[in-house]
mmCIF file with all atom_site columns, C-alpha atoms in Angstrom:
data_model
loop_
_atom_site.group_PDB
_atom_site.id
_atom_site.type_symbol
_atom_site.label_atom_id
_atom_site.label_alt_id
_atom_site.label_comp_id
_atom_site.label_asym_id
_atom_site.label_entity_id
_atom_site.label_seq_id
_atom_site.pdbx_PDB_ins_code
_atom_site.Cartn_x
_atom_site.Cartn_y
_atom_site.Cartn_z
_atom_site.occupancy
_atom_site.B_iso_or_equiv
_atom_site.pdbx_formal_charge
_atom_site.auth_seq_id
_atom_site.auth_comp_id
_atom_site.auth_asym_id
_atom_site.auth_atom_id
_atom_site.pdbx_PDB_model_num
ATOM 1   C CA . UNK B 1 1   ? 222.940 163.218 44.186 1.00 84.00 ? 51  UNK B CA 1
ATOM 2   C CA . UNK B 1 2   ? 223.447 161.300 40.960 1.00 84.00 ? 52  UNK B CA 1
ATOM 3   C CA . UNK B 1 3   ? 223.956 162.578 37.431 1.00 82.00 ? 53  UNK B CA 1
ATOM 4   C CA . UNK B 1 4   ? 220.202 162.605 36.692 1.00 86.00 ? 54  UNK B CA 1
ATOM 5   C CA . UNK B 1 5   ? 219.580 164.851 39.700 1.00 88.00 ? 55  UNK B CA 1
ATOM 6   C CA . UNK B 1 6   ? 222.402 167.141 38.565 1.00 86.00 ? 56  UNK B CA 1
ATOM 7   C CA . UNK B 1 7   ? 220.823 167.420 35.104 1.00 87.00 ? 57  UNK B CA 1
ATOM 8   C CA . UNK B 1 8   ? 217.433 168.119 36.681 1.00 89.00 ? 58  UNK B CA 1
ATOM 9   C CA . UNK B 1 9   ? 218.915 170.916 38.814 1.00 90.00 ? 59  UNK B CA 1
ATOM 10  C CA . UNK B 1 10  ? 220.595 172.406 35.742 1.00 89.00 ? 60  UNK B CA 1
ATOM 11  C CA . UNK B 1 11  ? 217.253 172.257 33.936 1.00 89.00 ? 61  UNK B CA 1
ATOM 12  C CA . UNK B 1 12  ? 215.490 174.074 36.780 1.00 90.00 ? 62  UNK B CA 1
ATOM 13  C CA . UNK B 1 13  ? 218.026 176.913 36.744 1.00 92.00 ? 63  UNK B CA 1
ATOM 14  C CA . UNK B 1 14  ? 217.997 177.068 32.921 1.00 92.00 ? 64  UNK B CA 1
ATOM 15  C CA . UNK B 1 15  ? 214.207 177.411 32.989 1.00 90.00 ? 65  UNK B CA 1
ATOM 16  C CA . UNK B 1 16  ? 214.486 180.241 35.524 1.00 90.00 ? 66  UNK B CA 1
ATOM 17  C CA . UNK B 1 17  ? 217.017 181.982 33.295 1.00 92.00 ? 67  UNK B CA 1
ATOM 18  C CA . UNK B 1 18  ? 214.934 181.539 30.155 1.00 92.00 ? 68  UNK B CA 1
ATOM 19  C CA . UNK B 1 19  ? 211.730 182.879 31.734 1.00 89.00 ? 69  UNK B CA 1
ATOM 20  C CA . UNK B 1 20  ? 213.460 185.739 33.610 1.00 88.00 ? 70  UNK B CA 1
ATOM 21  C CA . UNK B 1 21  ? 212.041 184.856 37.022 1.00 89.00 ? 71  UNK B CA 1
ATOM 22  C CA . UNK B 1 22  ? 213.041 186.876 40.063 1.00 92.00 ? 72  UNK B CA 1
ATOM 23  C CA . UNK B 1 23  ? 214.890 184.969 42.777 1.00 93.00 ? 73  UNK B CA 1
ATOM 24  C CA . UNK B 1 24  ? 215.097 186.057 46.390 1.00 93.00 ? 74  UNK B CA 1
ATOM 25  C CA . UNK B 1 25  ? 217.306 184.748 49.181 1.00 93.00 ? 75  UNK B CA 1
ATOM 26  C CA . UNK B 1 26  ? 216.764 186.516 52.471 1.00 90.00 ? 76  UNK B CA 1
ATOM 27  C CA . UNK B 1 27  ? 219.779 184.791 54.060 1.00 89.00 ? 77  UNK B CA 1
ATOM 28  C CA . UNK B 1 28  ? 222.163 186.040 51.351 1.00 89.00 ? 78  UNK B CA 1
ATOM 29  C CA . UNK B 1 29  ? 220.436 189.381 50.747 1.00 90.00 ? 79  UNK B CA 1
ATOM 30  C CA . UNK B 1 30  ? 219.810 188.669 47.054 1.00 91.00 ? 80  UNK B CA 1
ATOM 31  C CA . UNK B 1 31  ? 216.715 189.843 45.218 1.00 93.00 ? 81  UNK B CA 1
ATOM 32  C CA . UNK B 1 32  ? 216.902 190.023 41.439 1.00 93.00 ? 82  UNK B CA 1
ATOM 33  C CA . UNK B 1 33  ? 216.521 188.410 38.055 1.00 94.00 ? 83  UNK B CA 1
ATOM 34  C CA . UNK B 1 34  ? 218.806 185.549 37.112 1.00 92.00 ? 84  UNK B CA 1
ATOM 35  C CA . UNK B 1 35  ? 220.884 186.653 34.104 1.00 93.00 ? 85  UNK B CA 1
ATOM 36  C CA . UNK B 1 36  ? 223.750 184.113 33.900 1.00 93.00 ? 86  UNK B CA 1
ATOM 37  C CA . UNK B 1 37  ? 224.598 180.588 35.057 1.00 94.00 ? 87  UNK B CA 1
ATOM 38  C CA . UNK B 1 38  ? 227.918 178.732 35.110 1.00 93.00 ? 88  UNK B CA 1
ATOM 39  C CA . UNK B 1 39  ? 228.597 175.139 36.149 1.00 89.00 ? 89  UNK B CA 1
ATOM 40  C CA . UNK B 1 40  ? 231.678 173.112 36.931 1.00 86.00 ? 90  UNK B CA 1
ATOM 41  C CA . UNK B 1 41  ? 231.667 170.389 35.603 1.00 79.00 ? 91  UNK B CA 1
ATOM 42  C CA . UNK B 1 42  ? 229.798 171.698 32.604 1.00 77.00 ? 92  UNK B CA 1
ATOM 43  C CA . UNK B 1 43  ? 229.110 168.257 31.093 1.00 77.00 ? 93  UNK B CA 1
ATOM 44  C CA . UNK B 1 44  ? 227.644 165.739 33.512 1.00 77.00 ? 94  UNK B CA 1
ATOM 45  C CA . UNK B 1 45  ? 228.936 162.168 33.473 1.00 76.00 ? 95  UNK B CA 1
ATOM 46  C CA . UNK B 1 46  ? 227.692 159.069 35.271 1.00 78.00 ? 96  UNK B CA 1
ATOM 47  C CA . UNK B 1 47  ? 230.504 159.395 37.816 1.00 77.00 ? 97  UNK B CA 1
ATOM 48  C CA . UNK B 1 48  ? 229.514 162.857 39.065 1.00 79.00 ? 98  UNK B CA 1
ATOM 49  C CA . UNK B 1 49  ? 227.921 163.059 42.502 1.00 82.00 ? 99  UNK B CA 1
ATOM 50  C CA . UNK B 1 50  ? 228.004 166.811 43.133 1.00 86.00 ? 100 UNK B CA 1
ATOM 51  C CA . UNK B 1 51  ? 228.347 170.164 41.420 1.00 89.00 ? 101 UNK B CA 1
ATOM 52  C CA . UNK B 1 52  ? 231.838 171.457 42.159 1.00 89.00 ? 102 UNK B CA 1
ATOM 53  C CA . UNK B 1 53  ? 230.967 175.098 41.489 1.00 91.00 ? 103 UNK B CA 1
ATOM 54  C CA . UNK B 1 54  ? 227.746 176.916 40.583 1.00 92.00 ? 104 UNK B CA 1
ATOM 55  C CA . UNK B 1 55  ? 228.066 180.539 39.502 1.00 94.00 ? 105 UNK B CA 1
ATOM 56  C CA . UNK B 1 56  ? 224.888 182.624 39.439 1.00 94.00 ? 106 UNK B CA 1
ATOM 57  C CA . UNK B 1 57  ? 224.616 186.262 38.408 1.00 94.00 ? 107 UNK B CA 1
ATOM 58  C CA . UNK B 1 58  ? 221.611 188.376 39.374 1.00 94.00 ? 108 UNK B CA 1
ATOM 59  C CA . UNK B 1 59  ? 220.430 191.783 38.197 1.00 94.00 ? 109 UNK B CA 1
ATOM 60  C CA . UNK B 1 60  ? 218.841 193.680 41.069 1.00 91.00 ? 110 UNK B CA 1
ATOM 61  C CA . UNK B 1 61  ? 216.161 196.366 40.828 1.00 88.00 ? 111 UNK B CA 1
ATOM 62  C CA . UNK B 1 62  ? 218.780 199.157 40.648 1.00 91.00 ? 112 UNK B CA 1
ATOM 63  C CA . UNK B 1 63  ? 220.530 197.566 37.647 1.00 92.00 ? 113 UNK B CA 1
ATOM 64  C CA . UNK B 1 64  ? 223.552 196.255 39.550 1.00 92.00 ? 114 UNK B CA 1
ATOM 65  C CA . UNK B 1 65  ? 224.884 192.787 38.774 1.00 94.00 ? 115 UNK B CA 1
ATOM 66  C CA . UNK B 1 66  ? 225.319 190.639 41.878 1.00 92.00 ? 116 UNK B CA 1
ATOM 67  C CA . UNK B 1 67  ? 227.515 187.516 41.437 1.00 94.00 ? 117 UNK B CA 1
ATOM 68  C CA . UNK B 1 68  ? 227.149 184.463 43.652 1.00 94.00 ? 118 UNK B CA 1
ATOM 69  C CA . UNK B 1 69  ? 229.464 181.439 43.705 1.00 93.00 ? 119 UNK B CA 1
ATOM 70  C CA . UNK B 1 70  ? 228.373 178.272 45.491 1.00 92.00 ? 120 UNK B CA 1
ATOM 71  C CA . UNK B 1 71  ? 230.763 175.331 45.845 1.00 91.00 ? 121 UNK B CA 1
ATOM 72  C CA . UNK B 1 72  ? 230.223 171.624 46.574 1.00 89.00 ? 122 UNK B CA 1
ATOM 73  C CA . UNK B 1 73  ? 226.466 171.327 46.046 1.00 91.00 ? 123 UNK B CA 1
ATOM 74  C CA . UNK B 1 74  ? 225.555 167.783 47.038 1.00 90.00 ? 124 UNK B CA 1
ATOM 75  C CA . UNK B 1 75  ? 221.730 167.844 47.074 1.00 90.00 ? 125 UNK B CA 1
ATOM 76  C CA . UNK B 1 76  ? 218.684 170.026 46.539 1.00 92.00 ? 126 UNK B CA 1
ATOM 77  C CA . UNK B 1 77  ? 214.979 170.160 47.394 1.00 91.00 ? 127 UNK B CA 1
ATOM 78  C CA . UNK B 1 78  ? 212.247 171.683 45.250 1.00 89.00 ? 128 UNK B CA 1
ATOM 79  C CA . UNK B 1 79  ? 209.107 172.999 46.985 1.00 86.00 ? 129 UNK B CA 1
ATOM 80  C CA . UNK B 1 80  ? 206.176 172.327 46.880 1.00 79.00 ? 130 UNK B CA 1
ATOM 81  C CA . UNK B 1 81  ? 206.679 168.588 46.935 1.00 61.00 ? 131 UNK B CA 1
ATOM 82  C CA . UNK B 1 82  ? 203.081 167.768 45.959 1.00 55.00 ? 132 UNK B CA 1
ATOM 83  C CA . UNK B 1 83  ? 202.340 165.982 42.738 1.00 52.00 ? 133 UNK B CA 1
ATOM 84  C CA . UNK B 1 84  ? 200.937 167.666 39.685 1.00 54.00 ? 134 UNK B CA 1
ATOM 85  C CA . UNK B 1 85  ? 197.238 168.221 40.162 1.00 56.00 ? 135 UNK B CA 1
ATOM 86  C CA . UNK B 1 86  ? 196.802 170.667 37.352 1.00 52.00 ? 136 UNK B CA 1
ATOM 87  C CA . UNK B 1 87  ? 198.955 171.620 34.389 1.00 51.00 ? 137 UNK B CA 1
ATOM 88  C CA . UNK B 1 88  ? 199.959 174.928 36.008 1.00 58.00 ? 138 UNK B CA 1
ATOM 89  C CA . UNK B 1 89  ? 202.467 173.326 38.394 1.00 64.00 ? 139 UNK B CA 1
ATOM 90  C CA . UNK B 1 90  ? 205.040 175.818 39.687 1.00 76.00 ? 140 UNK B CA 1
ATOM 91  C CA . UNK B 1 91  ? 208.084 175.669 41.898 1.00 82.00 ? 141 UNK B CA 1
ATOM 92  C CA . UNK B 1 92  ? 207.794 178.113 44.808 1.00 88.00 ? 142 UNK B CA 1
ATOM 93  C CA . UNK B 1 93  ? 211.292 177.697 46.189 1.00 92.00 ? 143 UNK B CA 1
ATOM 94  C CA . UNK B 1 94  ? 214.468 175.669 45.820 1.00 93.00 ? 144 UNK B CA 1
ATOM 95  C CA . UNK B 1 95  ? 216.858 174.762 48.614 1.00 93.00 ? 145 UNK B CA 1
ATOM 96  C CA . UNK B 1 96  ? 220.465 173.807 47.874 1.00 93.00 ? 146 UNK B CA 1
ATOM 97  C CA . UNK B 1 97  ? 222.511 171.703 50.299 1.00 91.00 ? 147 UNK B CA 1
ATOM 98  C CA . UNK B 1 98  ? 226.183 172.641 50.285 1.00 90.00 ? 148 UNK B CA 1
ATOM 99  C CA . UNK B 1 99  ? 228.901 170.589 51.945 1.00 85.00 ? 149 UNK B CA 1
ATOM 100 C CA . UNK B 1 100 ? 230.450 172.938 54.466 1.00 76.00 ? 150 UNK B CA 1
ATOM 101 C CA . UNK B 1 101 ? 234.217 172.699 54.944 1.00 70.00 ? 151 UNK B CA 1
ATOM 102 C CA . UNK B 1 102 ? 234.045 174.502 58.297 1.00 68.00 ? 152 UNK B CA 1
ATOM 103 C CA . UNK B 1 103 ? 231.749 172.140 60.190 1.00 63.00 ? 153 UNK B CA 1
ATOM 104 C CA . UNK B 1 104 ? 233.108 169.399 62.432 1.00 62.00 ? 154 UNK B CA 1
ATOM 105 C CA . UNK B 1 105 ? 230.852 166.347 61.839 1.00 61.00 ? 155 UNK B CA 1
ATOM 106 C CA . UNK B 1 106 ? 231.388 165.102 65.404 1.00 64.00 ? 156 UNK B CA 1
ATOM 107 C CA . UNK B 1 107 ? 229.919 168.237 66.970 1.00 63.00 ? 157 UNK B CA 1
ATOM 108 C CA . UNK B 1 108 ? 226.908 168.835 64.712 1.00 64.00 ? 158 UNK B CA 1
ATOM 109 C CA . UNK B 1 109 ? 224.216 166.648 63.201 1.00 67.00 ? 159 UNK B CA 1
ATOM 110 C CA . UNK B 1 110 ? 223.905 168.547 59.944 1.00 71.00 ? 160 UNK B CA 1
ATOM 111 C CA . UNK B 1 111 ? 227.159 168.962 58.030 1.00 75.00 ? 161 UNK B CA 1
ATOM 112 C CA . UNK B 1 112 ? 225.460 170.900 55.231 1.00 82.00 ? 162 UNK B CA 1
ATOM 113 C CA . UNK B 1 113 ? 224.844 174.585 54.768 1.00 85.00 ? 163 UNK B CA 1
ATOM 114 C CA . UNK B 1 114 ? 221.449 175.317 53.232 1.00 88.00 ? 164 UNK B CA 1
ATOM 115 C CA . UNK B 1 115 ? 220.740 178.109 50.775 1.00 92.00 ? 165 UNK B CA 1
ATOM 116 C CA . UNK B 1 116 ? 217.088 178.747 49.961 1.00 93.00 ? 166 UNK B CA 1
ATOM 117 C CA . UNK B 1 117 ? 215.838 180.724 46.962 1.00 94.00 ? 167 UNK B CA 1
ATOM 118 C CA . UNK B 1 118 ? 212.244 181.870 46.627 1.00 93.00 ? 168 UNK B CA 1
ATOM 119 C CA . UNK B 1 119 ? 210.941 182.158 43.075 1.00 91.00 ? 169 UNK B CA 1
ATOM 120 C CA . UNK B 1 120 ? 208.800 185.198 42.312 1.00 89.00 ? 170 UNK B CA 1
ATOM 121 C CA . UNK B 1 121 ? 206.660 185.007 39.186 1.00 84.00 ? 171 UNK B CA 1
ATOM 122 C CA . UNK B 1 122 ? 205.754 188.161 37.262 1.00 76.00 ? 172 UNK B CA 1
ATOM 123 C CA . UNK B 1 123 ? 202.167 187.249 36.393 1.00 64.00 ? 173 UNK B CA 1
#
């Protein structure tokens, strides 16, 4: 991931925050509106290749704030991958690849943990 990809990922999450979309991750048990985002490093430089720490805060349906901290994000995928056919192009889900410190690269092919968020639109 280069600095342009990092800025694009920050833009995706900022858009979700601005429009108050609901995010759901079945693996993590999170279902709620995104209410706060924190990044480390906050300012992206040309030498950055990953996001050291991403802090997300969600507000669930019962009004409880659920914090989530993800470290060492090295890549992401946005779905659907199709091109823009109409002007109403929407992201259905985003998958973050996190470098896992607990995986032995000799024993497994994939050294990344994957966290997938589904985006639920209100309209």
